[in-house]
PDB file of N, CA and C in Angstrom:
ATOM      1  N   MET A  12     -15.631  -9.014 -34.894  1.00 43.00           N
ATOM      2  CA  MET A  12     -15.089  -9.691 -33.826  1.00 43.00           C
ATOM      3  C   MET A  12     -13.586  -9.208 -33.149  1.00 43.00           C
ATOM      4  N   LYS A  13     -12.994  -8.708 -33.827  1.00 40.00           N
ATOM      5  CA  LYS A  13     -11.917  -7.904 -33.496  1.00 40.00           C
ATOM      6  C   LYS A  13     -12.083  -6.691 -32.407  1.00 40.00           C
ATOM      7  N   ARG A  14     -13.241  -6.231 -32.853  1.00 40.00           N
ATOM      8  CA  ARG A  14     -13.579  -4.943 -32.018  1.00 40.00           C
ATOM      9  C   ARG A  14     -14.108  -5.531 -30.588  1.00 40.00           C
ATOM     10  N   TYR A  15     -14.837  -6.470 -30.753  1.00 36.00           N
ATOM     11  CA  TYR A  15     -15.316  -7.254 -29.392  1.00 36.00           C
ATOM     12  C   TYR A  15     -14.260  -7.572 -28.609  1.00 36.00           C
ATOM     13  N   LEU A  16     -13.255  -8.390 -29.101  1.00 36.00           N
ATOM     14  CA  LEU A  16     -12.067  -8.935 -28.289  1.00 36.00           C
ATOM     15  C   LEU A  16     -11.443  -7.596 -27.726  1.00 36.00           C
ATOM     16  N   PHE A  17     -11.179  -6.685 -28.420  1.00 37.00           N
ATOM     17  CA  PHE A  17     -10.480  -5.366 -28.064  1.00 37.00           C
ATOM     18  C   PHE A  17     -11.208  -4.806 -26.793  1.00 37.00           C
ATOM     19  N   PHE A  18     -12.534  -4.728 -26.836  1.00 34.00           N
ATOM     20  CA  PHE A  18     -13.368  -4.069 -25.841  1.00 34.00           C
ATOM     21  C   PHE A  18     -13.273  -4.943 -24.620  1.00 34.00           C
ATOM     22  N   LEU A  19     -13.317  -6.096 -24.809  1.00 33.00           N
ATOM     23  CA  LEU A  19     -13.205  -7.209 -23.686  1.00 33.00           C
ATOM     24  C   LEU A  19     -11.638  -6.960 -23.094  1.00 33.00           C
ATOM     25  N   LEU A  20     -10.619  -6.885 -23.765  1.00 33.00           N
ATOM     26  CA  LEU A  20      -9.240  -6.755 -23.256  1.00 33.00           C
ATOM     27  C   LEU A  20      -9.379  -5.365 -22.291  1.00 33.00           C
ATOM     28  N   VAL A  21      -9.816  -4.439 -23.013  1.00 35.00           N
ATOM     29  CA  VAL A  21      -9.843  -2.891 -22.296  1.00 35.00           C
ATOM     30  C   VAL A  21     -10.449  -3.056 -20.837  1.00 35.00           C
ATOM     31  N   ILE A  22     -11.651  -3.770 -20.913  1.00 35.00           N
ATOM     32  CA  ILE A  22     -12.495  -3.876 -19.683  1.00 35.00           C
ATOM     33  C   ILE A  22     -11.597  -4.733 -18.545  1.00 35.00           C
ATOM     34  N   PHE A  23     -10.944  -5.899 -19.045  1.00 37.00           N
ATOM     35  CA  PHE A  23     -10.265  -6.727 -18.180  1.00 37.00           C
ATOM     36  C   PHE A  23      -9.114  -5.845 -17.672  1.00 37.00           C
ATOM     37  N   LEU A  24      -8.250  -5.125 -18.399  1.00 38.00           N
ATOM     38  CA  LEU A  24      -7.188  -4.454 -17.859  1.00 38.00           C
ATOM     39  C   LEU A  24      -7.596  -3.356 -16.864  1.00 38.00           C
ATOM     40  N   ASN A  25      -8.850  -2.501 -17.183  1.00 38.00           N
ATOM     41  CA  ASN A  25      -9.094  -1.631 -16.381  1.00 38.00           C
ATOM     42  C   ASN A  25      -9.923  -2.077 -14.691  1.00 38.00           C
ATOM     43  N   CYS A  26     -10.150  -3.467 -14.802  1.00 38.00           N
ATOM     44  CA  CYS A  26     -10.681  -3.978 -13.719  1.00 38.00           C
ATOM     45  C   CYS A  26      -9.541  -4.540 -12.800  1.00 38.00           C
ATOM     46  N   THR A  27      -8.416  -4.898 -13.299  1.00 41.00           N
ATOM     47  CA  THR A  27      -7.344  -5.578 -12.770  1.00 41.00           C
ATOM     48  C   THR A  27      -6.296  -4.611 -12.398  1.00 41.00           C
ATOM     49  N   SER A  28      -6.134  -3.261 -12.876  1.00 45.00           N
ATOM     50  CA  SER A  28      -5.208  -2.527 -12.770  1.00 45.00           C
ATOM     51  C   SER A  28      -5.160  -2.067 -11.138  1.00 45.00           C
ATOM     52  N   VAL A  29      -3.832  -1.903 -10.831  1.00 55.00           N
ATOM     53  CA  VAL A  29      -3.399  -1.205  -9.544  1.00 55.00           C
ATOM     54  C   VAL A  29      -2.602  -0.132  -9.815  1.00 55.00           C
ATOM     55  N   ASN A  30      -2.303   0.661  -8.584  1.00 66.00           N
ATOM     56  CA  ASN A  30      -1.369   1.737  -8.805  1.00 66.00           C
ATOM     57  C   ASN A  30       0.069   1.341  -8.958  1.00 66.00           C
ATOM     58  N   ASP A  31       0.971   2.209  -9.260  1.00 77.00           N
ATOM     59  CA  ASP A  31       2.334   1.654  -9.529  1.00 77.00           C
ATOM     60  C   ASP A  31       3.138   2.354  -8.017  1.00 77.00           C
ATOM     61  N   TYR A  32       2.320   2.370  -7.018  1.00 83.00           N
ATOM     62  CA  TYR A  32       2.847   2.997  -5.877  1.00 83.00           C
ATOM     63  C   TYR A  32       2.024   2.659  -4.744  1.00 83.00           C
ATOM     64  N   TYR A  33       2.651   2.663  -3.396  1.00 84.00           N
ATOM     65  CA  TYR A  33       2.099   2.241  -2.278  1.00 84.00           C
ATOM     66  C   TYR A  33       1.523   3.774  -1.669  1.00 84.00           C
ATOM     67  N   PHE A  34       0.466   3.845  -1.125  1.00 86.00           N
ATOM     68  CA  PHE A  34       0.127   5.053  -0.133  1.00 86.00           C
ATOM     69  C   PHE A  34      -0.897   4.751   0.904  1.00 86.00           C
ATOM     70  N   GLY A  35      -0.702   5.677   1.773  1.00 88.00           N
ATOM     71  CA  GLY A  35      -1.486   5.474   3.161  1.00 88.00           C
ATOM     72  C   GLY A  35      -1.033   6.474   4.200  1.00 88.00           C
ATOM     73  N   ARG A  36      -1.582   6.164   5.309  1.00 90.00           N
ATOM     74  CA  ARG A  36      -1.512   7.174   6.405  1.00 90.00           C
ATOM     75  C   ARG A  36      -0.821   6.391   7.784  1.00 90.00           C
ATOM     76  N   VAL A  37      -0.093   7.020   8.465  1.00 93.00           N
ATOM     77  CA  VAL A  37       0.417   6.380   9.656  1.00 93.00           C
ATOM     78  C   VAL A  37      -0.072   7.170  10.979  1.00 93.00           C
ATOM     79  N   THR A  38      -0.654   6.754  11.996  1.00 91.00           N
ATOM     80  CA  THR A  38      -0.906   7.357  13.021  1.00 91.00           C
ATOM     81  C   THR A  38      -0.677   6.711  14.507  1.00 91.00           C
ATOM     82  N   ASP A  39      -0.817   7.405  15.476  1.00 90.00           N
ATOM     83  CA  ASP A  39      -0.422   6.624  16.829  1.00 90.00           C
ATOM     84  C   ASP A  39      -1.726   6.105  17.188  1.00 90.00           C
ATOM     85  N   GLU A  40      -1.718   5.518  18.524  1.00 89.00           N
ATOM     86  CA  GLU A  40      -2.949   4.929  18.957  1.00 89.00           C
ATOM     87  C   GLU A  40      -3.909   5.805  19.317  1.00 89.00           C
ATOM     88  N   ASN A  41      -3.765   7.160  19.243  1.00 90.00           N
ATOM     89  CA  ASN A  41      -4.821   8.259  19.563  1.00 90.00           C
ATOM     90  C   ASN A  41      -5.285   8.801  18.289  1.00 90.00           C
ATOM     91  N   ASN A  42      -4.964   8.199  17.069  1.00 89.00           N
ATOM     92  CA  ASN A  42      -5.393   8.714  15.885  1.00 89.00           C
ATOM     93  C   ASN A  42      -4.603  10.050  15.438  1.00 89.00           C
ATOM     94  N   ASN A  43      -3.434  10.403  16.133  1.00 92.00           N
ATOM     95  CA  ASN A  43      -2.872  11.490  15.686  1.00 92.00           C
ATOM     96  C   ASN A  43      -1.666  11.184  14.678  1.00 92.00           C
ATOM     97  N   PRO A  44      -1.640  11.959  13.498  1.00 91.00           N
ATOM     98  CA  PRO A  44      -0.632  11.760  12.696  1.00 91.00           C
ATOM     99  C   PRO A  44       0.752  11.545  12.776  1.00 91.00           C
ATOM    100  N   LEU A  45       1.788  10.570  12.460  1.00 93.00           N
ATOM    101  CA  LEU A  45       2.902  10.431  12.640  1.00 93.00           C
ATOM    102  C   LEU A  45       3.922  11.034  11.800  1.00 93.00           C
ATOM    103  N   GLU A  46       4.838  11.838  11.829  1.00 96.00           N
ATOM    104  CA  GLU A  46       5.539  12.265  11.029  1.00 96.00           C
ATOM    105  C   GLU A  46       6.924  11.614  10.979  1.00 96.00           C
ATOM    106  N   ASN A  47       7.705  11.652   9.982  1.00 96.00           N
ATOM    107  CA  ASN A  47       9.045  10.927   9.762  1.00 96.00           C
ATOM    108  C   ASN A  47       9.046   9.318  10.207  1.00 96.00           C
ATOM    109  N   VAL A  48       7.880   8.845   9.987  1.00 95.00           N
ATOM    110  CA  VAL A  48       8.021   7.209  10.078  1.00 95.00           C
ATOM    111  C   VAL A  48       8.513   6.747   8.760  1.00 95.00           C
ATOM    112  N   ILE A  49       9.654   5.935   8.886  1.00 95.00           N
ATOM    113  CA  ILE A  49      10.219   5.287   7.957  1.00 95.00           C
ATOM    114  C   ILE A  49       9.405   4.181   7.191  1.00 95.00           C
ATOM    115  N   VAL A  50       8.944   4.201   5.999  1.00 93.00           N
ATOM    116  CA  VAL A  50       8.172   3.178   5.156  1.00 93.00           C
ATOM    117  C   VAL A  50       9.269   2.542   4.191  1.00 93.00           C
ATOM    118  N   LEU A  51       9.526   1.139   4.492  1.00 92.00           N
ATOM    119  CA  LEU A  51      10.490   0.529   3.501  1.00 92.00           C
ATOM    120  C   LEU A  51       9.884  -0.530   3.256  1.00 92.00           C
ATOM    121  N   GLU A  52       9.995  -0.853   1.758  1.00 89.00           N
ATOM    122  CA  GLU A  52       9.416  -2.018   0.953  1.00 89.00           C
ATOM    123  C   GLU A  52      10.481  -3.226   1.368  1.00 89.00           C
ATOM    124  N   GLU A  53      10.084  -4.144   1.864  1.00 88.00           N
ATOM    125  CA  GLU A  53      10.918  -5.179   2.504  1.00 88.00           C
ATOM    126  C   GLU A  53      11.437  -6.084   1.368  1.00 88.00           C
ATOM    127  N   GLY A  54      12.804  -6.116   1.711  1.00 86.00           N
ATOM    128  CA  GLY A  54      13.532  -6.871   0.482  1.00 86.00           C
ATOM    129  C   GLY A  54      14.299  -5.870  -0.480  1.00 86.00           C
ATOM    130  N   PHE A  55      14.078  -4.544  -0.276  1.00 85.00           N
ATOM    131  CA  PHE A  55      14.540  -3.459  -1.136  1.00 85.00           C
ATOM    132  C   PHE A  55      14.867  -2.425  -0.439  1.00 85.00           C
ATOM    133  N   GLU A  56      15.790  -1.557  -1.355  1.00 86.00           N
ATOM    134  CA  GLU A  56      16.058  -0.327  -0.508  1.00 86.00           C
ATOM    135  C   GLU A  56      15.225   0.672  -0.744  1.00 86.00           C
ATOM    136  N   ASN A  57      14.141   0.672  -1.250  1.00 88.00           N
ATOM    137  CA  ASN A  57      13.128   1.468  -1.779  1.00 88.00           C
ATOM    138  C   ASN A  57      12.350   2.115  -0.344  1.00 88.00           C
ATOM    139  N   GLN A  58      12.540   3.298  -0.004  1.00 92.00           N
ATOM    140  CA  GLN A  58      11.722   3.945   1.127  1.00 92.00           C
ATOM    141  C   GLN A  58      11.467   5.305   1.063  1.00 92.00           C
ATOM    142  N   THR A  59      10.558   5.744   1.901  1.00 95.00           N
ATOM    143  CA  THR A  59      10.263   7.235   2.068  1.00 95.00           C
ATOM    144  C   THR A  59       9.794   7.380   3.388  1.00 95.00           C
ATOM    145  N   LYS A  60       9.514   8.545   3.789  1.00 96.00           N
ATOM    146  CA  LYS A  60       9.143   8.893   5.351  1.00 96.00           C
ATOM    147  C   LYS A  60       7.669   9.610   5.133  1.00 96.00           C
ATOM    148  N   THR A  61       6.917   9.313   6.269  1.00 94.00           N
ATOM    149  CA  THR A  61       5.629  10.330   6.248  1.00 94.00           C
ATOM    150  C   THR A  61       6.040  11.687   6.254  1.00 94.00           C
ATOM    151  N   ASP A  62       4.863  12.341   5.927  1.00 95.00           N
ATOM    152  CA  ASP A  62       5.040  13.891   6.133  1.00 95.00           C
ATOM    153  C   ASP A  62       4.347  14.386   7.388  1.00 95.00           C
ATOM    154  N   GLU A  63       3.978  15.542   7.481  1.00 96.00           N
ATOM    155  CA  GLU A  63       3.463  16.140   8.995  1.00 96.00           C
ATOM    156  C   GLU A  63       2.011  15.627   9.154  1.00 96.00           C
ATOM    157  N   ASN A  64       1.408  15.152   8.138  1.00 94.00           N
ATOM    158  CA  ASN A  64       0.143  14.759   8.205  1.00 94.00           C
ATOM    159  C   ASN A  64      -0.132  13.301   8.557  1.00 94.00           C
ATOM    160  N   GLY A  65       1.247  12.684   8.395  1.00 92.00           N
ATOM    161  CA  GLY A  65       1.374  11.083   8.434  1.00 92.00           C
ATOM    162  C   GLY A  65       0.972  10.433   7.098  1.00 92.00           C
ATOM    163  N   TYR A  66       0.916  10.853   5.988  1.00 92.00           N
ATOM    164  CA  TYR A  66       0.730  10.406   4.799  1.00 92.00           C
ATOM    165  C   TYR A  66       2.137   9.999   4.011  1.00 92.00           C
ATOM    166  N   PHE A  67       1.998   9.053   3.354  1.00 91.00           N
ATOM    167  CA  PHE A  67       3.145   8.629   2.666  1.00 91.00           C
ATOM    168  C   PHE A  67       2.948   8.005   1.318  1.00 91.00           C
ATOM    169  N   LYS A  68       3.793   8.222   0.171  1.00 89.00           N
ATOM    170  CA  LYS A  68       3.502   7.741  -1.145  1.00 89.00           C
ATOM    171  C   LYS A  68       4.860   6.899  -1.658  1.00 89.00           C
ATOM    172  N   LEU A  69       5.201   5.660  -1.725  1.00 89.00           N
ATOM    173  CA  LEU A  69       6.119   5.033  -2.190  1.00 89.00           C
ATOM    174  C   LEU A  69       6.055   4.232  -3.437  1.00 89.00           C
ATOM    175  N   ASN A  70       7.046   4.340  -4.520  1.00 86.00           N
ATOM    176  CA  ASN A  70       7.036   3.834  -5.696  1.00 86.00           C
ATOM    177  C   ASN A  70       7.037   2.398  -5.340  1.00 86.00           C
ATOM    178  N   CYS A  71       6.301   1.540  -6.012  1.00 82.00           N
ATOM    179  CA  CYS A  71       6.525   0.079  -6.051  1.00 82.00           C
ATOM    180  C   CYS A  71       7.652  -0.535  -6.969  1.00 82.00           C
ATOM    181  N   THR A  72       8.398  -1.619  -6.540  1.00 77.00           N
ATOM    182  CA  THR A  72       9.375  -2.285  -7.337  1.00 77.00           C
ATOM    183  C   THR A  72       8.487  -2.797  -8.263  1.00 77.00           C
ATOM    184  N   PRO A  73       8.988  -2.470  -9.791  1.00 74.00           N
ATOM    185  CA  PRO A  73       8.176  -3.241 -10.867  1.00 74.00           C
ATOM    186  C   PRO A  73       8.110  -4.725 -10.607  1.00 74.00           C
ATOM    187  N   ASP A  74       6.995  -5.213 -10.932  1.00 72.00           N
ATOM    188  CA  ASP A  74       6.543  -6.697 -11.100  1.00 72.00           C
ATOM    189  C   ASP A  74       6.776  -7.123  -9.877  1.00 72.00           C
ATOM    190  N   TRP A  75       6.594  -6.691  -8.754  1.00 73.00           N
ATOM    191  CA  TRP A  75       6.950  -7.205  -7.381  1.00 73.00           C
ATOM    192  C   TRP A  75       5.966  -6.417  -6.371  1.00 73.00           C
ATOM    193  N   LEU A  76       5.332  -7.173  -5.603  1.00 73.00           N
ATOM    194  CA  LEU A  76       4.501  -6.704  -4.452  1.00 73.00           C
ATOM    195  C   LEU A  76       5.323  -7.346  -3.089  1.00 73.00           C
ATOM    196  N   SER A  77       5.683  -6.295  -1.998  1.00 78.00           N
ATOM    197  CA  SER A  77       6.432  -6.594  -1.033  1.00 78.00           C
ATOM    198  C   SER A  77       5.488  -6.494   0.087  1.00 78.00           C
ATOM    199  N   SER A  78       5.938  -6.629   1.305  1.00 87.00           N
ATOM    200  CA  SER A  78       5.467  -6.224   2.445  1.00 87.00           C
ATOM    201  C   SER A  78       5.699  -4.807   2.940  1.00 87.00           C
ATOM    202  N   LEU A  79       5.240  -4.049   3.713  1.00 90.00           N
ATOM    203  CA  LEU A  79       5.789  -2.730   3.780  1.00 90.00           C
ATOM    204  C   LEU A  79       6.269  -2.674   5.421  1.00 90.00           C
ATOM    205  N   ILE A  80       7.491  -2.216   5.680  1.00 91.00           N
ATOM    206  CA  ILE A  80       7.952  -2.178   7.129  1.00 91.00           C
ATOM    207  C   ILE A  80       7.726  -0.619   7.581  1.00 91.00           C
ATOM    208  N   PHE A  81       7.176  -0.463   8.857  1.00 93.00           N
ATOM    209  CA  PHE A  81       6.865   0.879   9.173  1.00 93.00           C
ATOM    210  C   PHE A  81       7.764   0.921  10.606  1.00 93.00           C
ATOM    211  N   SER A  82       8.715   1.940  10.668  1.00 94.00           N
ATOM    212  CA  SER A  82       9.571   2.156  11.786  1.00 94.00           C
ATOM    213  C   SER A  82       9.811   3.544  12.171  1.00 94.00           C
ATOM    214  N   LYS A  83       9.756   3.750  13.270  1.00 94.00           N
ATOM    215  CA  LYS A  83       9.926   5.229  14.038  1.00 94.00           C
ATOM    216  C   LYS A  83      10.493   4.987  15.466  1.00 94.00           C
ATOM    217  N   GLN A  84      11.296   5.697  15.972  1.00 94.00           N
ATOM    218  CA  GLN A  84      11.913   5.465  17.109  1.00 94.00           C
ATOM    219  C   GLN A  84      10.814   5.974  18.180  1.00 94.00           C
ATOM    220  N   GLY A  85      10.867   5.071  19.313  1.00 94.00           N
ATOM    221  CA  GLY A  85      10.080   5.160  20.304  1.00 94.00           C
ATOM    222  C   GLY A  85       8.618   4.573  20.126  1.00 94.00           C
ATOM    223  N   PHE A  86       8.549   3.877  18.957  1.00 93.00           N
ATOM    224  CA  PHE A  86       7.177   2.895  18.534  1.00 93.00           C
ATOM    225  C   PHE A  86       7.736   1.486  18.135  1.00 93.00           C
ATOM    226  N   LYS A  87       6.927   0.648  18.472  1.00 92.00           N
ATOM    227  CA  LYS A  87       7.008  -0.559  17.671  1.00 92.00           C
ATOM    228  C   LYS A  87       7.319  -0.688  16.088  1.00 92.00           C
ATOM    229  N   THR A  88       8.144  -1.404  15.741  1.00 93.00           N
ATOM    230  CA  THR A  88       8.161  -1.462  14.142  1.00 93.00           C
ATOM    231  C   THR A  88       7.026  -2.698  13.808  1.00 93.00           C
ATOM    232  N   ASP A  89       6.488  -2.248  12.652  1.00 91.00           N
ATOM    233  CA  ASP A  89       5.419  -3.258  12.094  1.00 91.00           C
ATOM    234  C   ASP A  89       5.601  -3.447  10.704  1.00 91.00           C
ATOM    235  N   THR A  90       5.124  -4.841  10.316  1.00 89.00           N
ATOM    236  CA  THR A  90       5.321  -5.123   9.049  1.00 89.00           C
ATOM    237  C   THR A  90       3.999  -5.474   8.344  1.00 89.00           C
ATOM    238  N   ILE A  91       3.550  -4.967   7.246  1.00 85.00           N
ATOM    239  CA  ILE A  91       2.291  -5.252   6.810  1.00 85.00           C
ATOM    240  C   ILE A  91       2.122  -5.909   5.376  1.00 85.00           C
ATOM    241  N   PRO A  92       1.647  -6.943   5.375  1.00 82.00           N
ATOM    242  CA  PRO A  92       1.664  -7.554   3.790  1.00 82.00           C
ATOM    243  C   PRO A  92       0.744  -6.688   3.044  1.00 82.00           C
ATOM    244  N   THR A  93       1.174  -6.621   1.687  1.00 78.00           N
ATOM    245  CA  THR A  93       0.442  -5.719   0.777  1.00 78.00           C
ATOM    246  C   THR A  93      -0.459  -6.612  -0.052  1.00 78.00           C
ATOM    247  N   VAL A  94      -0.395  -7.873  -0.167  1.00 71.00           N
ATOM    248  CA  VAL A  94      -1.097  -8.785  -1.016  1.00 71.00           C
ATOM    249  C   VAL A  94      -1.660  -9.896   0.193  1.00 71.00           C
ATOM    250  N   TYR A  95      -3.009 -10.091   0.376  1.00 65.00           N
ATOM    251  CA  TYR A  95      -3.650 -11.191   1.160  1.00 65.00           C
ATOM    252  C   TYR A  95      -4.866 -11.665   0.561  1.00 65.00           C
ATOM    253  N   ILE A  96      -5.053 -13.045   0.907  1.00 68.00           N
ATOM    254  CA  ILE A  96      -6.270 -13.922   0.593  1.00 68.00           C
ATOM    255  C   ILE A  96      -7.147 -13.999   1.300  1.00 68.00           C
ATOM    256  N   GLN A  97      -8.341 -13.560   1.204  1.00 66.00           N
ATOM    257  CA  GLN A  97      -9.666 -13.519   2.020  1.00 66.00           C
ATOM    258  C   GLN A  97     -10.445 -14.747   1.721  1.00 66.00           C
ATOM    259  N   SER A  98     -10.511 -15.710   2.788  1.00 66.00           N
ATOM    260  CA  SER A  98     -11.359 -16.823   2.506  1.00 66.00           C
ATOM    261  C   SER A  98     -10.868 -17.621   1.409  1.00 66.00           C
ATOM    262  N   GLY A  99      -9.682 -17.810   1.019  1.00 66.00           N
ATOM    263  CA  GLY A  99      -9.013 -18.530   0.210  1.00 66.00           C
ATOM    264  C   GLY A  99      -9.513 -18.147  -1.256  1.00 66.00           C
ATOM    265  N   GLU A 100     -10.151 -17.253  -1.421  1.00 68.00           N
ATOM    266  CA  GLU A 100     -10.845 -17.044  -2.662  1.00 68.00           C
ATOM    267  C   GLU A 100     -10.546 -15.716  -3.538  1.00 68.00           C
ATOM    268  N   THR A 101     -10.493 -14.582  -2.538  1.00 69.00           N
ATOM    269  CA  THR A 101     -10.472 -13.317  -3.114  1.00 69.00           C
ATOM    270  C   THR A 101      -9.154 -12.845  -2.842  1.00 69.00           C
ATOM    271  N   ILE A 102      -8.133 -12.224  -3.721  1.00 67.00           N
ATOM    272  CA  ILE A 102      -6.933 -11.443  -3.506  1.00 67.00           C
ATOM    273  C   ILE A 102      -7.224 -10.202  -3.144  1.00 67.00           C
ATOM    274  N   ASN A 103      -6.721  -9.380  -2.202  1.00 68.00           N
ATOM    275  CA  ASN A 103      -7.057  -8.139  -1.715  1.00 68.00           C
ATOM    276  C   ASN A 103      -5.580  -7.433  -1.876  1.00 68.00           C
ATOM    277  N   TYR A 104      -5.503  -6.272  -2.212  1.00 68.00           N
ATOM    278  CA  TYR A 104      -4.322  -5.448  -2.294  1.00 68.00           C
ATOM    279  C   TYR A 104      -4.403  -4.276  -1.102  1.00 68.00           C
ATOM    280  N   ALA A 105      -3.426  -4.388  -0.131  1.00 69.00           N
ATOM    281  CA  ALA A 105      -3.571  -3.141   0.718  1.00 69.00           C
ATOM    282  C   ALA A 105      -2.503  -1.953   0.227  1.00 69.00           C
ATOM    283  N   PHE A 106      -2.789  -0.816   0.333  1.00 68.00           N
ATOM    284  CA  PHE A 106      -2.119   0.259   0.016  1.00 68.00           C
ATOM    285  C   PHE A 106      -1.714   0.750  -1.406  1.00 68.00           C
ATOM    286  N   ILE A 107      -2.505  -0.148  -2.142  1.00 64.00           N
ATOM    287  CA  ILE A 107      -2.300   0.015  -3.568  1.00 64.00           C
ATOM    288  C   ILE A 107      -3.667  -0.020  -4.481  1.00 64.00           C
ATOM    289  N   GLU A 108      -4.584  -0.158  -3.789  1.00 60.00           N
ATOM    290  CA  GLU A 108      -6.014  -0.392  -4.781  1.00 60.00           C
ATOM    291  C   GLU A 108      -6.609   1.338  -4.808  1.00 60.00           C
ATOM    292  N   LYS A 109      -7.235   1.354  -5.725  1.00 58.00           N
ATOM    293  CA  LYS A 109      -7.744   2.900  -5.525  1.00 58.00           C
ATOM    294  C   LYS A 109      -9.242   3.005  -4.741  1.00 58.00           C
ATOM    295  N   LYS A 110      -8.953   2.754  -3.554  1.00 57.00           N
ATOM    296  CA  LYS A 110     -10.005   3.002  -2.535  1.00 57.00           C
ATOM    297  C   LYS A 110      -9.381   4.024  -1.457  1.00 57.00           C
ATOM    298  N   ASP A 111     -10.080   3.938  -0.296  1.00 56.00           N
ATOM    299  CA  ASP A 111      -9.957   4.867   0.811  1.00 56.00           C
ATOM    300  C   ASP A 111      -8.318   4.556   1.180  1.00 56.00           C
ATOM    301  N   THR A 112      -7.688   5.462   1.769  1.00 62.00           N
ATOM    302  CA  THR A 112      -6.300   5.460   2.306  1.00 62.00           C
ATOM    303  C   THR A 112      -6.285   4.380   3.294  1.00 62.00           C
ATOM    304  N   THR A 113      -5.348   3.534   3.317  1.00 72.00           N
ATOM    305  CA  THR A 113      -4.955   2.378   4.308  1.00 72.00           C
ATOM    306  C   THR A 113      -4.292   3.216   5.546  1.00 72.00           C
ATOM    307  N   ILE A 114      -4.808   2.808   6.577  1.00 75.00           N
ATOM    308  CA  ILE A 114      -4.166   3.795   8.140  1.00 75.00           C
ATOM    309  C   ILE A 114      -3.732   2.536   8.955  1.00 75.00           C
ATOM    310  N   ILE A 115      -2.340   3.173   9.071  1.00 75.00           N
ATOM    311  CA  ILE A 115      -1.467   1.930  10.077  1.00 75.00           C
ATOM    312  C   ILE A 115      -1.506   2.689  11.415  1.00 75.00           C
ATOM    313  N   GLN A 116      -1.696   1.938  12.237  1.00 79.00           N
ATOM    314  CA  GLN A 116      -1.414   2.743  13.765  1.00 79.00           C
ATOM    315  C   GLN A 116      -0.406   1.962  14.449  1.00 79.00           C
ATOM    316  N   LEU A 117       0.822   2.816  14.717  1.00 84.00           N
ATOM    317  CA  LEU A 117       1.888   2.250  15.410  1.00 84.00           C
ATOM    318  C   LEU A 117       1.717   2.439  17.057  1.00 84.00           C
ATOM    319  N   LYS A 118       2.157   1.343  17.807  1.00 85.00           N
ATOM    320  CA  LYS A 118       1.912   1.333  19.153  1.00 85.00           C
ATOM    321  C   LYS A 118       3.265   1.893  19.955  1.00 85.00           C
ATOM    322  N   ILE A 119       3.179   2.543  20.874  1.00 85.00           N
ATOM    323  CA  ILE A 119       4.325   3.114  21.576  1.00 85.00           C
ATOM    324  C   ILE A 119       5.092   1.940  22.482  1.00 85.00           C
ATOM    325  N   LEU A 120       6.336   1.887  22.435  1.00 84.00           N
ATOM    326  CA  LEU A 120       7.113   0.833  22.946  1.00 84.00           C
ATOM    327  C   LEU A 120       6.858   1.145  24.673  1.00 84.00           C
ATOM    328  N   ASN A 121       6.866  -0.175  25.271  1.00 74.00           N
ATOM    329  CA  ASN A 121       6.390  -0.071  26.674  1.00 74.00           C
ATOM    330  C   ASN A 121       7.616   0.298  27.348  1.00 74.00           C
TER     331      ASN A 121
END
């Protein structure tokens, strides 16, 4: 019985685990990578910048999921939630699930 409960616990933890960091890529409207975009965890001082290929990796604040703010001079600042609910049933995570890279497109200021 103990072995069965342990097995179920391991499966549950593996199915619900997410990364301890945010990651993604930032591009312009023409899908060109944007370098030095500031990526800031809303409500915290935790931030990073995108590399020459537009990629970023930012450590998450423990036990908290925030929205991410993307900012670069000459472009509109954008705020993207990292957790959202689809159809009132499924909770989805942007930037932290072990799936394809999340891509953000920033628009040039008019």
